[in-house]
């Protein structure tokens, strides 16, 4: 089941871990909404917790509690719309408490449902703390995997989520993500690379308006294996995947040596880099534009973006958390919603 374009272009926001900077950056983004001409967004939150954080930060922000995302646009110019949570949350910056977990998960559940039902265009998620959720009984590997399960529960089949780090200078996708480096060679298969490449190509067409996205595929080993002299994975696993993608009409090429594919001249030759493991993708993306890079989840029947950083609990409540990546996530989510609406028209 794929959600159609929302009747309202509003975005819904989840704050993630309330003891982290999620509340801070959402509040600051609303204060600065005119700087980036942000689309209307509503926040799933405990109103008392969010008001307390605003008071701690010294932000004079008016709030309006609403019953449905449909009310967001009418409220947004004068007040930050809040969709109140049933589960209460404590406002204690930097202090993890499993008590807050029910509200964190409730927000994710309700935001995903709003997008899947067409009552909102996209969800923008604040960073969670998995340890806090695990201590409260959460049994999913992470945020993205939980969203995939929520989507699967709403329709037939299953979904394969793909992480895209989208930045102004470089966009990267890791084929394997949060796994030990020693496990990558065994997990990396031709089929996995092909399926990841298909999902990336499809989303670039549908959500970014690029008819034939150019996908640069990295090698795994130094110098892409030196034709098998430094490991066989590049020749035996990655090259066949690139050939299969190309045979399907996808403009993929590689495997390329990872140490030479991220400089400015090389980046000009592709739209997105398909990398073999987490740090191979995230290090260059964050090094080039940490504050402007957005984490986008591909492969799900909803649009979801998030900032590229974690909870940063030591900055929570201090006023020193920078909202740039979160604001970029809002901007990109709105752009993807509008692109999807154009294609559906």
CSV table of C-alpha atoms in Angstrom, one decimal:
chain,number,residue,atom,x,y,z
A,1,UNK,CA,0.0,0.0,0.0
A,2,UNK,CA,1.4,3.4,-1.0
A,3,UNK,CA,0.0,6.6,0.5
A,4,UNK,CA,-1.3,9.1,-1.9
A,5,UNK,CA,-0.5,12.8,-1.6
A,6,UNK,CA,-1.9,14.5,1.4
A,7,UNK,CA,-4.9,16.8,1.2
A,8,UNK,CA,-2.8,19.3,3.2
A,9,UNK,CA,0.9,19.8,2.5
A,10,UNK,CA,1.6,20.0,6.3
A,11,UNK,CA,4.4,18.1,7.9
A,12,UNK,CA,4.2,16.3,11.2
A,13,UNK,CA,7.2,16.2,13.6
A,14,UNK,CA,8.2,13.8,16.3
A,15,UNK,CA,10.6,15.1,18.9
A,16,UNK,CA,12.4,11.8,19.5
A,17,UNK,CA,14.1,11.5,22.9
A,18,UNK,CA,12.7,14.4,25.1
A,19,UNK,CA,15.9,14.5,27.2
A,20,UNK,CA,17.9,15.3,24.1
A,21,UNK,CA,17.8,18.2,21.7
A,22,UNK,CA,14.7,17.1,19.7
A,23,UNK,CA,12.5,19.6,21.6
A,24,UNK,CA,15.1,22.4,21.3
A,25,UNK,CA,15.6,22.2,17.6
A,26,UNK,CA,11.9,21.9,16.8
A,27,UNK,CA,11.2,25.0,18.9
A,28,UNK,CA,14.1,26.9,17.4
A,29,UNK,CA,13.0,25.9,13.9
A,30,UNK,CA,9.6,27.4,14.5
A,31,UNK,CA,11.2,30.6,15.8
A,32,UNK,CA,13.3,30.8,12.6
A,33,UNK,CA,10.5,29.6,10.2
A,34,UNK,CA,10.7,32.8,8.1
A,35,UNK,CA,14.5,32.3,7.4
A,36,UNK,CA,13.9,29.1,5.4
A,37,UNK,CA,10.2,29.8,4.5
A,38,UNK,CA,9.3,26.6,6.3
A,39,UNK,CA,6.1,24.8,5.3
A,40,UNK,CA,3.6,24.4,8.1
A,41,UNK,CA,4.3,21.7,10.6
A,42,UNK,CA,2.7,20.3,13.7
A,43,UNK,CA,4.5,18.6,16.6
A,44,UNK,CA,3.4,15.4,18.3
A,45,UNK,CA,4.3,16.2,21.9
A,46,UNK,CA,3.3,16.4,25.5
A,47,UNK,CA,2.3,20.1,25.7
A,48,UNK,CA,3.5,20.6,29.3
A,49,UNK,CA,6.9,19.1,28.5
A,50,UNK,CA,7.3,21.3,25.4
A,51,UNK,CA,6.2,24.4,27.2
A,52,UNK,CA,8.7,23.7,30.0
A,53,UNK,CA,11.5,23.3,27.5
A,54,UNK,CA,10.6,26.6,25.8
A,55,UNK,CA,10.6,28.3,29.2
A,56,UNK,CA,14.0,26.8,30.0
A,57,UNK,CA,15.4,28.1,26.7
A,58,UNK,CA,13.8,31.5,27.1
A,59,UNK,CA,11.7,31.1,23.9
A,60,UNK,CA,8.5,33.2,23.9
A,61,UNK,CA,6.6,30.9,21.6
A,62,UNK,CA,2.8,30.7,21.5
A,63,UNK,CA,1.3,27.2,21.3
A,64,UNK,CA,-2.0,25.9,20.0
A,65,UNK,CA,-3.2,22.4,20.7
A,66,UNK,CA,-5.0,20.9,17.7
A,67,UNK,CA,-6.9,17.7,17.2
A,68,UNK,CA,-5.8,16.8,13.6
A,69,UNK,CA,-3.0,17.6,11.2
A,70,UNK,CA,-5.7,19.2,9.0
A,71,UNK,CA,-5.7,22.2,11.4
A,72,UNK,CA,-1.9,22.8,11.1
A,73,UNK,CA,-1.9,25.4,8.2
A,74,UNK,CA,-4.5,27.6,9.9
A,75,UNK,CA,-2.7,27.7,13.2
A,76,UNK,CA,1.0,27.8,12.0
A,77,UNK,CA,1.4,31.5,11.3
A,78,UNK,CA,0.3,32.6,14.8
A,79,UNK,CA,1.3,29.6,17.0
A,80,UNK,CA,3.2,26.3,17.0
A,81,UNK,CA,0.6,23.6,16.5
A,82,UNK,CA,0.8,20.7,19.0
A,83,UNK,CA,-0.9,17.4,18.6
A,84,UNK,CA,-1.1,16.3,22.3
A,85,UNK,CA,0.2,12.9,23.3
A,86,UNK,CA,-1.8,10.7,25.5
A,87,UNK,CA,1.4,9.6,27.3
A,88,UNK,CA,3.0,12.2,29.5
A,89,UNK,CA,6.7,13.0,29.3
A,90,UNK,CA,9.1,14.6,31.8
A,91,UNK,CA,11.2,17.7,30.8
A,92,UNK,CA,14.6,16.8,32.2
A,93,UNK,CA,17.4,17.6,29.7
A,94,UNK,CA,20.2,15.1,29.6
A,95,UNK,CA,18.5,12.6,32.0
A,96,UNK,CA,17.3,9.5,30.3
A,97,UNK,CA,14.1,8.0,31.8
A,98,UNK,CA,12.3,4.9,30.4
A,99,UNK,CA,9.1,6.7,31.6
A,100,UNK,CA,9.3,8.8,28.5
A,101,UNK,CA,9.5,5.9,26.1
A,102,UNK,CA,5.7,5.4,25.7
A,103,UNK,CA,5.3,9.0,24.5
A,104,UNK,CA,8.2,8.7,22.1
A,105,UNK,CA,6.8,5.6,20.5
A,106,UNK,CA,3.2,7.0,20.5
A,107,UNK,CA,4.5,10.0,18.5
A,108,UNK,CA,6.1,7.8,15.9
A,109,UNK,CA,3.0,5.6,15.6
A,110,UNK,CA,0.6,8.6,15.2
A,111,UNK,CA,2.9,10.5,12.8
A,112,UNK,CA,3.3,7.5,10.5
A,113,UNK,CA,-0.5,6.8,10.6
A,114,UNK,CA,-1.1,10.5,9.7
A,115,UNK,CA,1.1,10.2,6.6
A,116,UNK,CA,-0.1,6.8,5.5
A,117,UNK,CA,-3.7,8.0,5.9
A,118,UNK,CA,-3.0,11.1,3.7
A,119,UNK,CA,-3.7,13.6,6.6
A,120,UNK,CA,-0.1,14.8,6.4
A,121,UNK,CA,2.5,15.0,3.6
A,122,UNK,CA,5.5,13.7,5.4
A,123,UNK,CA,7.0,13.0,8.9
A,124,UNK,CA,10.2,14.6,10.2
A,125,UNK,CA,11.6,12.7,13.1
A,126,UNK,CA,13.8,13.9,15.9
A,127,UNK,CA,16.6,11.6,17.2
A,128,UNK,CA,15.7,8.8,19.5
A,129,UNK,CA,17.9,7.1,22.2
A,130,UNK,CA,17.6,3.4,21.6
A,131,UNK,CA,18.9,2.5,25.1
A,132,UNK,CA,16.1,4.4,26.7
A,133,UNK,CA,13.5,2.6,24.5
A,134,UNK,CA,15.2,-0.8,25.0
A,135,UNK,CA,15.0,-0.3,28.8
A,136,UNK,CA,11.3,0.3,28.4
A,137,UNK,CA,10.8,-2.9,26.4
A,138,UNK,CA,11.2,-1.7,22.9
A,139,UNK,CA,12.2,-4.7,20.8
A,140,UNK,CA,13.0,-3.3,17.3
A,141,UNK,CA,16.6,-2.8,16.1
A,142,UNK,CA,16.0,0.9,15.6
A,143,UNK,CA,13.8,3.8,14.5
A,144,UNK,CA,13.8,3.0,10.7
A,145,UNK,CA,13.2,-0.7,11.2
A,146,UNK,CA,10.2,0.1,13.5
A,147,UNK,CA,8.8,2.4,10.8
A,148,UNK,CA,9.2,-0.4,8.2
A,149,UNK,CA,7.2,-2.7,10.5
A,150,UNK,CA,4.5,-0.1,11.0
A,151,UNK,CA,4.1,0.3,7.3
A,152,UNK,CA,4.0,-3.5,6.7
A,153,UNK,CA,1.3,-3.8,9.3
A,154,UNK,CA,-0.8,-1.4,7.2
A,155,UNK,CA,-0.6,-3.3,3.9
A,156,UNK,CA,0.5,-6.4,2.2
A,157,UNK,CA,4.2,-7.4,2.0
A,158,UNK,CA,7.3,-6.1,3.6
A,159,UNK,CA,9.5,-3.1,2.9
A,160,UNK,CA,13.3,-2.7,2.7
A,161,UNK,CA,14.2,0.7,4.1
A,162,UNK,CA,17.3,2.4,2.7
A,163,UNK,CA,19.2,5.3,4.3
A,164,UNK,CA,20.0,8.3,2.1
A,165,UNK,CA,22.3,11.1,3.5
A,166,UNK,CA,21.3,14.0,1.3
A,167,UNK,CA,23.5,17.1,1.4
A,168,UNK,CA,24.1,20.1,-0.8
A,169,UNK,CA,27.4,18.8,-2.0
A,170,UNK,CA,27.1,15.1,-1.7
A,171,UNK,CA,24.4,12.5,-1.3
A,172,UNK,CA,25.3,8.9,-0.2
A,173,UNK,CA,23.6,5.6,0.5
A,174,UNK,CA,25.2,2.9,2.7
A,175,UNK,CA,24.3,-0.6,1.5
A,176,UNK,CA,25.0,-2.0,5.0
A,177,UNK,CA,24.4,0.2,7.9
A,178,UNK,CA,24.7,-0.4,11.7
A,179,UNK,CA,26.8,-3.6,11.7
A,180,UNK,CA,30.3,-4.3,12.8
A,181,UNK,CA,32.9,-3.7,10.0
A,182,UNK,CA,34.0,-7.3,10.3
A,183,UNK,CA,30.5,-8.5,9.2
A,184,UNK,CA,30.2,-6.4,6.1
A,185,UNK,CA,31.9,-8.7,3.6
A,186,UNK,CA,29.5,-11.6,4.5
A,187,UNK,CA,26.4,-9.3,4.5
A,188,UNK,CA,27.3,-7.7,1.2
A,189,UNK,CA,25.6,-9.6,-1.6
A,190,UNK,CA,25.0,-8.8,-5.3
A,191,UNK,CA,21.3,-9.1,-4.7
A,192,UNK,CA,21.4,-6.6,-1.8
A,193,UNK,CA,23.4,-4.1,-3.8
A,194,UNK,CA,21.0,-4.5,-6.8
A,195,UNK,CA,17.8,-4.0,-4.6
A,196,UNK,CA,19.3,-1.0,-2.9
A,197,UNK,CA,20.2,0.5,-6.3
A,198,UNK,CA,16.7,0.0,-7.6
A,199,UNK,CA,15.2,1.7,-4.6
A,200,UNK,CA,17.5,4.6,-4.9
A,201,UNK,CA,16.9,5.1,-8.6
A,202,UNK,CA,13.1,4.8,-8.1
A,203,UNK,CA,13.1,7.5,-5.3
A,204,UNK,CA,15.3,9.9,-7.2
A,205,UNK,CA,12.8,9.7,-10.1
A,206,UNK,CA,9.7,10.1,-8.0
A,207,UNK,CA,10.8,12.5,-5.3
A,208,UNK,CA,13.7,14.4,-6.7
A,209,UNK,CA,12.6,14.7,-10.3
A,210,UNK,CA,15.8,13.2,-11.9
A,211,UNK,CA,14.7,11.1,-14.8
A,212,UNK,CA,17.9,9.0,-15.0
A,213,UNK,CA,19.9,9.4,-11.8
A,214,UNK,CA,23.6,8.7,-12.0
A,215,UNK,CA,24.6,6.3,-9.3
A,216,UNK,CA,28.3,5.9,-8.5
A,217,UNK,CA,29.0,2.6,-6.8
A,218,UNK,CA,32.0,2.4,-4.5
A,219,UNK,CA,34.3,-0.6,-4.0
A,220,UNK,CA,34.7,-2.3,-0.7
A,221,UNK,CA,38.5,-2.9,-0.6
A,222,UNK,CA,41.3,-0.3,-1.0
A,223,UNK,CA,41.6,0.8,-4.7
A,224,UNK,CA,38.4,-1.3,-5.4
A,225,UNK,CA,40.4,-4.4,-4.9
A,226,UNK,CA,43.0,-3.8,-7.6
A,227,UNK,CA,41.3,-6.3,-9.9
A,228,UNK,CA,41.2,-9.0,-7.2
A,229,UNK,CA,44.7,-8.4,-5.8
A,230,UNK,CA,43.3,-6.9,-2.6
A,231,UNK,CA,40.2,-9.0,-2.0
A,232,UNK,CA,37.7,-10.6,-4.3
A,233,UNK,CA,34.5,-8.8,-3.2
A,234,UNK,CA,34.8,-6.0,-5.8
A,235,UNK,CA,35.1,-8.4,-8.7
A,236,UNK,CA,32.8,-11.1,-7.5
A,237,UNK,CA,30.0,-9.2,-5.7
A,238,UNK,CA,29.9,-5.5,-6.6
A,239,UNK,CA,30.8,-5.6,-10.3
A,240,UNK,CA,28.0,-8.1,-11.1
A,241,UNK,CA,25.6,-5.9,-9.2
A,242,UNK,CA,26.6,-2.8,-11.2
A,243,UNK,CA,26.2,-4.8,-14.5
A,244,UNK,CA,22.8,-6.0,-13.5
A,245,UNK,CA,21.6,-2.4,-12.6
A,246,UNK,CA,23.0,-1.1,-15.9
A,247,UNK,CA,21.2,-3.9,-17.8
A,248,UNK,CA,17.9,-2.7,-16.2
A,249,UNK,CA,18.5,0.7,-17.6
A,250,UNK,CA,19.7,2.3,-14.3
A,251,UNK,CA,22.7,4.6,-14.9
A,252,UNK,CA,25.0,2.9,-12.4
A,253,UNK,CA,28.8,2.6,-12.7
A,254,UNK,CA,31.7,1.3,-10.7
A,255,UNK,CA,33.0,-0.2,-8.5
A,256,UNK,CA,35.1,2.9,-7.8
A,257,UNK,CA,38.0,3.4,-5.4
A,258,UNK,CA,36.4,5.1,-2.4
A,259,UNK,CA,39.5,7.3,-1.8
A,260,UNK,CA,39.1,9.1,-5.1
A,261,UNK,CA,35.3,9.3,-5.6
A,262,UNK,CA,34.4,12.1,-3.2
A,263,UNK,CA,36.5,15.1,-4.3
A,264,UNK,CA,34.7,18.0,-6.1
A,265,UNK,CA,35.5,16.9,-9.7
A,266,UNK,CA,34.4,13.3,-9.1
A,267,UNK,CA,31.2,14.4,-7.4
A,268,UNK,CA,30.2,16.4,-10.4
A,269,UNK,CA,29.8,13.1,-12.3
A,270,UNK,CA,27.1,11.6,-10.3
A,271,UNK,CA,23.9,12.3,-8.3
A,272,UNK,CA,24.3,9.9,-5.5
A,273,UNK,CA,27.0,7.5,-4.2
A,274,UNK,CA,26.1,3.9,-3.3
A,275,UNK,CA,28.6,2.9,-0.7
A,276,UNK,CA,29.3,-0.5,0.9
A,277,UNK,CA,29.2,0.3,4.6
A,278,UNK,CA,28.1,3.0,7.1
A,279,UNK,CA,31.2,5.1,7.6
A,280,UNK,CA,32.3,4.9,3.9
A,281,UNK,CA,29.1,6.9,3.2
A,282,UNK,CA,28.6,9.0,6.3
A,283,UNK,CA,32.1,10.3,6.9
A,284,UNK,CA,32.3,12.2,3.6
A,285,UNK,CA,28.7,13.4,3.7
A,286,UNK,CA,29.0,14.8,7.2
A,287,UNK,CA,32.5,16.2,6.7
A,288,UNK,CA,31.3,18.2,3.7
A,289,UNK,CA,28.1,19.6,5.2
A,290,UNK,CA,27.3,18.4,8.7
A,291,UNK,CA,24.7,21.1,9.4
A,292,UNK,CA,22.9,20.8,6.1
A,293,UNK,CA,22.8,17.1,5.5
A,294,UNK,CA,19.5,15.3,5.9
A,295,UNK,CA,18.8,11.6,6.7
A,296,UNK,CA,16.1,10.4,4.3
A,297,UNK,CA,14.5,7.0,4.5
A,298,UNK,CA,13.8,5.5,1.1
A,299,UNK,CA,11.9,2.2,0.4
A,300,UNK,CA,8.9,3.0,2.6
A,301,UNK,CA,5.4,4.0,1.5
A,302,UNK,CA,5.8,7.3,3.3
A,303,UNK,CA,8.1,10.3,3.2
A,304,UNK,CA,10.4,10.5,6.3
A,305,UNK,CA,13.3,12.8,6.9
A,306,UNK,CA,15.4,13.5,10.0
A,307,UNK,CA,18.5,15.5,11.0
A,308,UNK,CA,21.8,13.8,10.5
A,309,UNK,CA,22.8,13.9,14.2
A,310,UNK,CA,21.9,12.1,17.4
A,311,UNK,CA,20.2,13.2,20.7
A,312,UNK,CA,23.2,15.4,21.8
A,313,UNK,CA,21.9,15.1,25.4
A,314,UNK,CA,24.7,17.3,26.8
A,315,UNK,CA,23.4,20.2,24.7
A,316,UNK,CA,19.7,19.8,25.6
A,317,UNK,CA,18.2,22.7,27.3
A,318,UNK,CA,21.3,24.9,26.9
A,319,UNK,CA,20.3,26.9,23.8
A,320,UNK,CA,23.5,25.7,22.0
A,321,UNK,CA,21.9,23.1,19.8
A,322,UNK,CA,21.9,24.1,16.2
A,323,UNK,CA,18.7,23.6,14.3
A,324,UNK,CA,20.2,23.7,10.8
A,325,UNK,CA,20.0,20.0,9.9
A,326,UNK,CA,16.5,19.8,11.3
A,327,UNK,CA,15.4,22.8,9.3
A,328,UNK,CA,17.0,21.3,6.2
A,329,UNK,CA,15.0,18.1,6.9
A,330,UNK,CA,11.8,20.1,7.0
A,331,UNK,CA,12.7,21.8,3.7
A,332,UNK,CA,13.5,18.6,2.0
A,333,UNK,CA,10.4,16.8,3.2
A,334,UNK,CA,8.2,19.6,1.9
A,335,UNK,CA,10.0,19.5,-1.5
A,336,UNK,CA,9.5,15.7,-1.7
A,337,UNK,CA,5.8,16.1,-0.8
A,338,UNK,CA,5.3,18.7,-3.6
A,339,UNK,CA,7.2,16.6,-6.1
A,340,UNK,CA,5.0,13.5,-5.3
A,341,UNK,CA,1.9,15.6,-5.6
A,342,UNK,CA,3.0,16.9,-9.1
A,343,UNK,CA,3.6,13.3,-10.3
A,344,UNK,CA,0.3,12.2,-8.9
A,345,UNK,CA,-1.7,15.0,-10.6
